Each structure stands twice: as structure tokens, then as C-alpha cells.
Amino acid sequence: MKSAPVTLTDRHQSLDVLRGIAVLGILMVNIPTFFLLPEAYQYPPADPGFDVAGAQAWLFVHVFFEMKFITIFSALFGAGILLMTGDGPDSSAKVHYRRMLWLLAFGMVHAYALWFGDILVSYAVFGMIAVMFRKMSVGKLVFWGLFWITLTGLLMVGMFAAFMMLPEEVDPASIGMAQSPEAAASIITAYQEGSAGRWGHNALMALMAQLSGIAMFGGRVIGVMFLGMALFKTGFLMAKWGVTKYAVAAIAGLAIGLPLAWYGGQHAVAGNFDLRGMWVYTATNYVASLLMAFGYASLVMLICKIPVLALLRAPFAAAGRMAFTNYLTQTITLVILSTGTIGLGLYGTLGREELIPIVLIIWVVQLAVSVIWLQVFRFGPFEWLWRSLTYWKLQPIIKPKA
């Protein structure tokens, strides 16, 4: 039974490296929601400024990032449950539940005060469910993980397949896939000015995102957590497999997943994102994201087994140890850039292709700051706060002198 925080000596660097890469990759997918109308996330033409360059930027993100890194992060969350609680006969989840309740509190503040796209609330809710199944065998975890992932996928694709019954010329605004020009202008102005309308809109979107995230897509989240537990139990996530196995897994996952994601994305762009064809790129990427996430993770584990690449891994391991801090500071940074009052008010002024350089800059800064911070401190500031609240005791944060 584990009743104390994981120490530095207990950590597996491969988990930290993969977590660091995942939290950075997620940003590439999240950033449009800070600068574009929310509907543009699922239906890009909902952005009034959407053009050819934006479509190419969307395709790049769709193929290489969309759903891939959040899948890795969810699997790591499942693995983290096992790492903290254990799965032996005397293992206890008492501290875990307290930890999840604090994560839920962080998530509610994050969602309603800052950004509606929060994932912490869903992780807290499903983390409290997933822990009850941590003692299942690898086979059962894989079976039930794939069951819930498949069920959610069928529901999602079925929902978008219903669009095939729409008339050829349909106004996306009439079915909630876009805003009217007047409504769009009002929302953009509210965000640029940082007015009360921005807070109200964000709160409404947060509520809708939480309800749909739990009701519609929760099966995928908990299913991937189950797979993460299974991968942890097999030693996959601790780089304990052989080099050949990781190489074969990486090649197989990417060789199948990448063309599938590319086909769906190209189909969407070629069809000018016709709503009646939305199910195609939704379905292809739903499957491709699982394969590519496994391929990406296998590639990272392969890198973790090569001693000469230790210096390359170090910044990502540091970013992974500060994943909670990096995730929240990404939000804080982008809220400052996108909204008015105390920020720059860039909401609605940048195209998708202009957001990619911002992501790259944030990546470099967070990698550098993570390395520097952990030279002095044991944890990131938000990790320290979360741990202190969980154990209801201030945790030591300054690293002991060597």
C-alpha cells in the first residue's frame, strides 16, 4: 500500500519523457480553441477567416497531432493510477480519491475561470472509476479498454453519419456547427475586449464540453486509461520491451495509422469540409489516432533504450515531471495572448497557420524552463501544490544539496 508521494528514485524516466512529449503535442491541437470560434474546432469553415493556408495547417495538425497525444496522455494517466496505488491485494485507493477530488477542483477553476477546453475534470471523474479496475489482468484490461473505445467510436461516427441525410445546401449555423455572422462578430468582440460576455460564453462552453465529454466521449477516455494500465503492467511504458519489439510496434502503428489519418484529412479538405462527409475523417482518425499513439509511444520507448540519446531525452523528461504546471501555464499564456482587458486581445485575428509558430515558441520556452526549474526545485509549482493538498501537508520543494 502506497501512502506517500512518488520519490525521484521511484520514477521511470520513460514515463516522464513520454508525458513531456504528450503535454507539448496536446498544445498543437488545443491552441485554435483559444483564438478561433469554438465551432471551428470540429468544423473549420466556422472560422470567418478560414482559407487555403488554414486548411493546410488544419491538415497538418489533423494528421500528426489530433487525438494522438491526448490518447498517449490518457494512457499515461491510467498508468499513473497503478504507479501510485499499486494493484496488490493490500493496495489502497484512499489517497488516490483525495488526489482526484483536488484535481476535480483544479479542473473546475481551470474550465470556468480560464478555458472551456479543460480535460482535468474528465480525468478526475474517470480516474475515480478506473482505479476500481486496476487489479484486472492485462487481458481483461485490454478487452474492456477496446470495448469502451469501440462503443464510443460507433456512437461518435453514428452521430456524424446522420449528417448524410442533410440537404445538399444546408446552413451550418442552422444545426449548431457554425455561428451566424452577427453572433460570430459579437463573440469575437467580447473576447478581444475581455468583457463580461467572454466569461459567460466560456462558462457556457465549459458546461457543454463537460457534459458531452463525460456522456459522449467518456468511454474512450476510460478505455484508453485501461489500455495504459495494461501497457504499464506489461512493462511497455517503462521501456522494458526489447529493441526489436519497439521498432516493429512503431513501424506497424505508424505505417497503418499515418496513411489512414492522411486519407481522412485529405478527403475533408478536398470536399471543402462537407458536413455530409464529416463521418469519414472522424472515423478514420478515430482509428488512426490509436495506432499512431501506439506507434509514437513505441518510438519514444525505443529512444529511451539508447544511452547516447540521454541528453536529447532530458528536456522532455523535465517537461513531463512538470506536465501539470506546463498544461496550466499553456492555458494562462494563451488566455493572455488571446483575450483583452489585461491581455493582447488577439482572438479572431490569427489564422491556423499563424498559430503553429506560437506553439513552437511555447515548446522551446517550456522545455528550457522545465530544465532550469528542476535544477533548484523538486517539483513544478502546481505539482507541489497538488501534492501538498493531497497529503494535507506542505511537501519539501527545494532540492537537497548534493
Coordinates of C-alpha atoms in Angstrom, one line a residue:
M1 CA 0.0 0.0 0.0
K2 CA 1.4 3.4 -1.0
S3 CA 0.6 6.4 1.2
A4 CA 3.4 8.8 0.3
P5 CA 4.3 10.7 -2.9
V6 CA 6.4 9.0 -5.5
T7 CA 10.1 10.0 -4.9
L8 CA 12.6 10.9 -7.5
T9 CA 14.2 7.5 -7.2
D10 CA 10.9 5.7 -7.8
R11 CA 10.3 7.5 -11.1
H12 CA 10.6 5.8 -14.5
Q13 CA 12.3 8.3 -16.9
S14 CA 10.5 6.7 -19.9
L15 CA 7.1 7.7 -18.4
D16 CA 8.4 11.3 -17.8
V17 CA 9.8 11.6 -21.4
L18 CA 6.6 10.3 -22.9
R19 CA 4.4 12.5 -20.7
G20 CA 6.5 15.6 -21.6
I21 CA 6.1 14.9 -25.3
A22 CA 2.4 14.3 -24.9
V23 CA 1.7 17.6 -23.0
L24 CA 3.6 19.5 -25.7
G25 CA 1.8 17.7 -28.5
I26 CA -1.6 18.4 -27.0
L27 CA -1.0 22.1 -27.3
M28 CA -0.8 21.9 -31.1
V29 CA -4.4 20.6 -31.0
N30 CA -5.7 22.9 -28.3
I31 CA -4.4 26.3 -29.5
P32 CA -7.2 27.0 -32.1
T33 CA -9.8 27.0 -29.3
F34 CA -8.0 30.0 -27.7
F35 CA -8.1 32.1 -30.9
L36 CA -11.0 30.8 -33.1
L37 CA -14.7 30.3 -32.6
P38 CA -15.3 27.1 -30.7
E39 CA -17.3 25.6 -33.6
A40 CA -14.2 25.9 -35.8
Y41 CA -12.5 23.1 -33.8
Q42 CA -14.8 20.4 -35.3
Y43 CA -15.9 22.3 -38.4
P44 CA -13.0 24.5 -39.6
P45 CA -15.1 26.7 -42.1
A46 CA -16.9 28.1 -39.0
D47 CA -13.9 30.4 -38.7
P48 CA -14.8 33.5 -40.7
G49 CA -11.1 33.8 -41.8
F50 CA -10.6 30.2 -42.9
D51 CA -8.7 30.0 -46.2
V52 CA -6.4 27.7 -48.1
A53 CA -3.4 28.2 -45.8
G54 CA -5.7 27.5 -42.8
A55 CA -6.9 24.3 -44.5
Q56 CA -3.3 23.1 -45.0
A57 CA -2.5 23.9 -41.3
W58 CA -5.6 22.0 -40.3
L59 CA -4.5 19.0 -42.3
F60 CA -1.0 19.0 -40.8
V61 CA -2.4 19.1 -37.2
H62 CA -5.2 16.6 -38.0
V63 CA -2.8 14.0 -39.4
F64 CA 0.1 14.3 -37.0
F65 CA -1.5 15.6 -33.7
E66 CA -5.3 15.4 -33.5
M67 CA -6.3 12.8 -30.9
K68 CA -2.8 11.2 -30.9
F69 CA -1.2 13.0 -28.0
I70 CA -4.3 13.1 -25.8
T71 CA -4.5 9.4 -26.3
I72 CA -1.0 9.0 -25.0
F73 CA -1.7 11.3 -22.1
S74 CA -4.8 9.4 -21.1
A75 CA -2.9 6.1 -21.2
L76 CA -0.2 7.6 -19.0
F77 CA -2.9 8.8 -16.6
G78 CA -4.1 5.2 -16.3
A79 CA -0.5 4.0 -15.8
G80 CA -0.1 6.7 -13.1
I81 CA -3.0 5.3 -11.2
L82 CA -1.2 2.0 -10.9
L83 CA 2.1 3.6 -10.1
M84 CA 0.6 5.4 -7.2
T85 CA -1.8 2.8 -5.8
G86 CA -0.3 -0.5 -6.8
D87 CA -2.5 -3.5 -7.7
G88 CA -1.6 -5.9 -4.9
P89 CA -4.2 -7.4 -2.5
D90 CA -3.4 -4.8 0.2
S91 CA -3.3 -1.8 -2.2
S92 CA -5.4 1.2 -1.2
A93 CA -7.0 3.9 -3.3
K94 CA -7.8 6.2 -0.4
V95 CA -5.1 8.8 -1.2
H96 CA -5.9 8.4 -4.9
Y97 CA -9.5 9.5 -4.4
R98 CA -8.4 12.5 -2.4
R99 CA -5.9 13.3 -5.2
M100 CA -8.7 13.1 -7.8
L101 CA -11.0 15.3 -5.8
W102 CA -8.4 18.0 -5.8
L103 CA -7.8 17.5 -9.5
L104 CA -11.5 18.0 -10.0
A105 CA -11.3 21.3 -8.1
F106 CA -8.4 22.4 -10.2
G107 CA -10.3 21.5 -13.3
M108 CA -13.4 23.4 -12.4
V109 CA -11.5 26.5 -11.8
H110 CA -9.5 26.0 -15.0
A111 CA -12.6 25.4 -17.1
Y112 CA -14.8 28.2 -15.8
A113 CA -12.2 30.9 -15.0
L114 CA -9.8 30.4 -17.9
W115 CA -10.6 28.0 -20.7
F116 CA -13.6 25.8 -21.6
G117 CA -11.4 23.1 -23.2
D118 CA -10.2 21.7 -19.8
I119 CA -9.6 18.0 -19.6
L120 CA -8.8 17.8 -15.9
V121 CA -12.5 17.4 -14.8
S122 CA -12.9 14.3 -17.1
Y123 CA -9.7 12.8 -15.9
A124 CA -10.7 13.3 -12.3
V125 CA -14.1 11.7 -12.8
F126 CA -12.9 8.8 -14.8
G127 CA -9.8 8.4 -12.7
M128 CA -12.0 7.7 -9.7
I129 CA -13.8 5.0 -11.8
A130 CA -10.7 3.4 -13.5
V131 CA -8.9 2.8 -10.2
M132 CA -11.6 0.3 -9.2
F133 CA -10.5 -1.9 -12.1
R134 CA -6.7 -1.7 -11.6
K135 CA -6.4 -5.3 -10.3
M136 CA -7.8 -6.8 -13.5
S137 CA -5.5 -8.9 -15.6
V138 CA -3.7 -7.4 -18.7
G139 CA -6.1 -9.4 -20.9
K140 CA -9.2 -8.1 -19.3
L141 CA -7.9 -4.5 -19.2
V142 CA -7.2 -4.7 -23.0
F143 CA -10.6 -6.3 -23.7
W144 CA -12.6 -3.8 -21.7
G145 CA -10.5 -0.9 -22.9
L146 CA -11.1 -1.8 -26.5
F147 CA -14.8 -2.4 -25.8
W148 CA -15.4 1.1 -24.4
I149 CA -13.2 2.7 -27.1
T150 CA -15.1 0.9 -29.8
L151 CA -18.5 1.7 -28.3
T152 CA -17.7 5.4 -28.1
G153 CA -16.3 5.4 -31.7
L154 CA -19.5 3.8 -33.0
L155 CA -21.6 6.4 -31.2
M156 CA -19.4 9.3 -32.5
V157 CA -19.3 8.1 -36.1
G158 CA -23.0 7.4 -36.0
M159 CA -23.8 10.9 -34.8
F160 CA -21.8 12.4 -37.7
A161 CA -23.1 9.9 -40.2
A162 CA -26.6 11.3 -39.6
F163 CA -25.4 14.4 -41.4
M164 CA -25.5 12.4 -44.6
M165 CA -29.3 12.9 -44.5
L166 CA -28.9 16.7 -44.7
P167 CA -29.9 18.5 -47.8
E168 CA -27.1 19.4 -50.2
E169 CA -27.2 23.1 -49.4
V170 CA -27.6 23.4 -45.6
D171 CA -26.6 26.4 -43.4
P172 CA -24.2 25.0 -40.8
A173 CA -25.4 27.6 -38.4
S174 CA -28.9 26.1 -38.5
I175 CA -27.6 22.8 -37.0
G176 CA -25.2 24.4 -34.5
M177 CA -22.0 23.8 -36.5
A178 CA -21.3 27.5 -37.0
Q179 CA -22.3 30.9 -35.8
S180 CA -24.3 33.5 -37.7
P181 CA -22.1 36.4 -38.9
E182 CA -23.7 38.6 -36.3
A183 CA -23.2 36.2 -33.4
A184 CA -19.6 35.4 -34.5
A185 CA -18.7 39.1 -34.5
S186 CA -20.3 39.5 -31.1
I187 CA -18.2 36.6 -29.6
I188 CA -15.0 37.8 -31.2
T189 CA -15.5 41.3 -29.8
A190 CA -16.3 40.0 -26.3
Y191 CA -13.0 38.0 -26.3
Q192 CA -11.0 40.9 -27.7
E193 CA -12.3 43.3 -25.2
G194 CA -12.3 40.8 -22.3
S195 CA -15.9 41.9 -21.5
A196 CA -18.4 40.0 -19.3
G197 CA -19.7 38.4 -22.5
R198 CA -16.4 36.5 -22.8
W199 CA -16.8 35.0 -19.3
G200 CA -20.4 34.0 -20.0
H201 CA -19.6 32.4 -23.3
N202 CA -16.6 30.5 -21.8
A203 CA -18.8 29.2 -18.9
L204 CA -21.5 28.0 -21.2
M205 CA -19.0 26.3 -23.5
A206 CA -17.3 24.7 -20.4
L207 CA -20.6 23.3 -19.2
M208 CA -21.4 21.9 -22.7
A209 CA -17.9 20.4 -23.1
Q210 CA -18.1 18.7 -19.7
L211 CA -21.5 17.2 -20.3
S212 CA -20.6 16.0 -23.8
G213 CA -17.1 14.9 -22.7
I214 CA -18.5 12.7 -20.0
A215 CA -21.6 11.4 -21.7
M216 CA -20.4 11.0 -25.3
F217 CA -16.6 10.6 -25.1
G218 CA -16.1 9.2 -21.6
G219 CA -15.9 5.7 -22.9
R220 CA -12.8 6.4 -24.9
V221 CA -11.1 8.2 -22.0
I222 CA -11.7 5.3 -19.6
G223 CA -10.9 2.8 -22.3
V224 CA -7.6 4.3 -23.0
M225 CA -6.8 4.5 -19.3
F226 CA -7.5 0.7 -19.1
L227 CA -5.0 0.2 -22.0
G228 CA -2.5 2.4 -20.2
M229 CA -2.8 0.2 -17.1
A230 CA -2.3 -2.9 -19.3
L231 CA 0.8 -1.3 -21.0
F232 CA 2.2 -0.4 -17.6
K233 CA 1.7 -4.0 -16.3
T234 CA 3.5 -5.5 -19.4
G235 CA 6.5 -3.1 -18.9
F236 CA 5.9 -1.4 -22.2
L237 CA 5.8 2.1 -20.7
M238 CA 8.9 1.5 -18.6
A239 CA 11.0 0.7 -21.8
K240 CA 11.3 -3.0 -20.6
W241 CA 10.5 -4.5 -24.0
G242 CA 13.2 -5.4 -26.4
V243 CA 14.5 -3.0 -29.1
T244 CA 13.1 -5.2 -31.9
K245 CA 9.6 -5.3 -30.4
Y246 CA 9.5 -1.5 -30.0
A247 CA 10.8 -1.0 -33.6
V248 CA 8.2 -3.4 -35.0
A249 CA 5.4 -1.7 -33.0
A250 CA 6.5 1.8 -34.0
I251 CA 6.7 0.8 -37.7
A252 CA 3.4 -1.1 -37.7
G253 CA 1.4 1.6 -35.8
L254 CA 2.7 4.5 -37.9
A255 CA 2.6 2.6 -41.2
I256 CA -1.1 1.8 -40.8
G257 CA -2.2 4.8 -38.8
L258 CA -0.5 7.6 -40.7
P259 CA -2.0 6.8 -44.2
L260 CA -5.4 6.3 -42.6
A261 CA -5.3 9.7 -40.9
W262 CA -3.9 11.3 -44.1
Y263 CA -6.7 9.8 -46.3
G264 CA -9.4 11.1 -44.0
G265 CA -7.9 14.6 -43.7
Q266 CA -7.4 14.9 -47.5
H267 CA -11.0 13.7 -48.0
A268 CA -12.2 16.5 -45.8
V269 CA -10.1 19.2 -47.5
A270 CA -10.9 18.0 -51.0
G271 CA -14.6 18.1 -50.1
N272 CA -14.4 21.6 -48.5
F273 CA -15.4 20.0 -45.2
D274 CA -18.8 19.0 -46.5
L275 CA -20.9 18.2 -43.4
R276 CA -22.2 15.0 -45.0
G277 CA -18.7 13.6 -45.3
M278 CA -17.6 14.5 -41.7
W279 CA -18.1 11.0 -40.6
V280 CA -15.2 9.9 -42.9
Y281 CA -12.4 11.9 -41.4
T282 CA -13.9 11.4 -37.9
A283 CA -13.9 7.6 -38.3
T284 CA -10.5 7.3 -40.0
N285 CA -8.8 9.5 -37.4
Y286 CA -10.6 7.8 -34.5
V287 CA -8.9 4.5 -35.5
A288 CA -5.7 6.1 -36.8
S289 CA -5.1 8.0 -33.6
L290 CA -5.0 4.8 -31.6
L291 CA -2.5 3.2 -34.0
M292 CA -0.3 6.3 -34.2
A293 CA -0.4 6.9 -30.5
F294 CA 0.9 3.4 -30.0
G295 CA 3.5 4.0 -32.8
Y296 CA 4.6 7.3 -31.3
A297 CA 4.9 5.7 -27.8
S298 CA 6.9 2.8 -29.2
L299 CA 9.3 5.1 -30.9
V300 CA 9.8 7.1 -27.7
M301 CA 10.4 3.9 -25.7
L302 CA 12.9 2.9 -28.3
I303 CA 14.7 6.2 -27.9
C304 CA 14.7 5.7 -24.1
K305 CA 16.6 2.5 -24.6
I306 CA 19.5 4.2 -26.4
P307 CA 22.1 5.5 -23.9
V308 CA 23.7 8.0 -26.3
L309 CA 20.3 9.9 -26.6
A310 CA 20.2 10.7 -22.9
L311 CA 20.8 14.4 -23.5
L312 CA 18.0 14.5 -26.0
R313 CA 15.6 12.9 -23.6
A314 CA 16.4 15.1 -20.6
P315 CA 14.4 18.2 -21.5
F316 CA 11.3 16.2 -22.3
A317 CA 11.7 14.2 -19.1
A318 CA 11.8 17.6 -17.2
A319 CA 8.7 18.8 -19.1
G320 CA 7.0 15.5 -18.2
R321 CA 7.8 15.9 -14.5
M322 CA 6.2 19.3 -14.7
A323 CA 3.3 18.3 -17.0
F324 CA 0.6 19.7 -14.7
T325 CA 2.4 23.0 -14.5
N326 CA 3.1 23.1 -18.2
Y327 CA -0.5 22.3 -19.1
L328 CA -1.9 25.1 -16.9
T329 CA 0.7 27.6 -17.9
Q330 CA -0.1 26.9 -21.6
T331 CA -3.6 28.0 -20.8
I332 CA -2.5 31.1 -18.9
T333 CA -0.2 32.2 -21.6
L334 CA -2.8 31.7 -24.4
V335 CA -5.5 33.4 -22.5
I336 CA -3.2 36.4 -22.0
L337 CA -2.4 36.4 -25.7
S338 CA -6.0 36.0 -27.0
T339 CA -8.2 38.0 -24.7
G340 CA -8.4 41.6 -23.9
T341 CA -8.5 43.7 -20.7
I342 CA -5.1 42.5 -19.3
G343 CA -4.1 40.6 -22.5
L344 CA -3.3 41.3 -26.1
G345 CA -6.8 40.6 -27.4
L346 CA -5.7 38.6 -30.5
Y347 CA -8.8 36.4 -30.5
G348 CA -10.2 36.2 -34.1
T349 CA -7.2 37.9 -35.7
L350 CA -4.9 34.9 -36.4
G351 CA -5.2 32.1 -38.9
R352 CA -4.4 28.5 -38.1
E353 CA -1.1 28.7 -39.9
E354 CA -0.1 31.6 -37.7
L355 CA -0.8 29.6 -34.6
I356 CA 1.8 27.0 -35.3
P357 CA 4.8 29.3 -34.7
I358 CA 3.3 30.3 -31.4
V359 CA 3.2 26.6 -30.4
L360 CA 6.8 26.1 -31.4
I361 CA 7.9 29.1 -29.2
I362 CA 5.9 27.8 -26.2
W363 CA 7.5 24.4 -26.7
V364 CA 11.0 25.8 -26.6
V365 CA 10.3 28.0 -23.6
Q366 CA 8.6 25.2 -21.6
L367 CA 11.4 22.8 -22.3
A368 CA 14.0 25.3 -21.2
V369 CA 12.1 26.5 -18.1
S370 CA 11.4 22.9 -17.0
V371 CA 15.1 22.0 -17.1
I372 CA 16.1 25.2 -15.3
W373 CA 13.3 25.0 -12.7
L374 CA 14.1 21.4 -11.8
Q375 CA 17.8 22.2 -11.2
V376 CA 16.6 24.0 -8.0
F377 CA 13.2 22.6 -7.2
R378 CA 11.9 19.0 -6.7
F379 CA 8.5 19.6 -8.4
G380 CA 6.8 22.2 -10.6
P381 CA 4.8 24.7 -8.7
F382 CA 1.4 23.2 -9.5
E383 CA 2.6 19.7 -8.8
W384 CA 3.9 20.9 -5.4
L385 CA 0.5 22.5 -4.6
W386 CA -1.4 19.4 -5.8
R387 CA 0.8 17.1 -3.7
S388 CA 0.6 19.3 -0.6
L389 CA -3.2 19.5 -0.8
T390 CA -3.5 15.7 -1.4
Y391 CA -1.4 14.8 1.7
W392 CA -2.6 17.9 3.6
K393 CA 1.0 18.7 4.4
L394 CA 3.4 21.1 2.7
Q395 CA 5.8 19.0 0.7
P396 CA 9.5 19.9 0.5
I397 CA 10.1 21.7 -2.8
I398 CA 13.7 22.7 -2.7
K399 CA 16.1 20.0 -3.9
P400 CA 18.6 18.9 -1.2
K401 CA 22.2 20.0 -1.8
A402 CA 24.3 17.2 -3.3

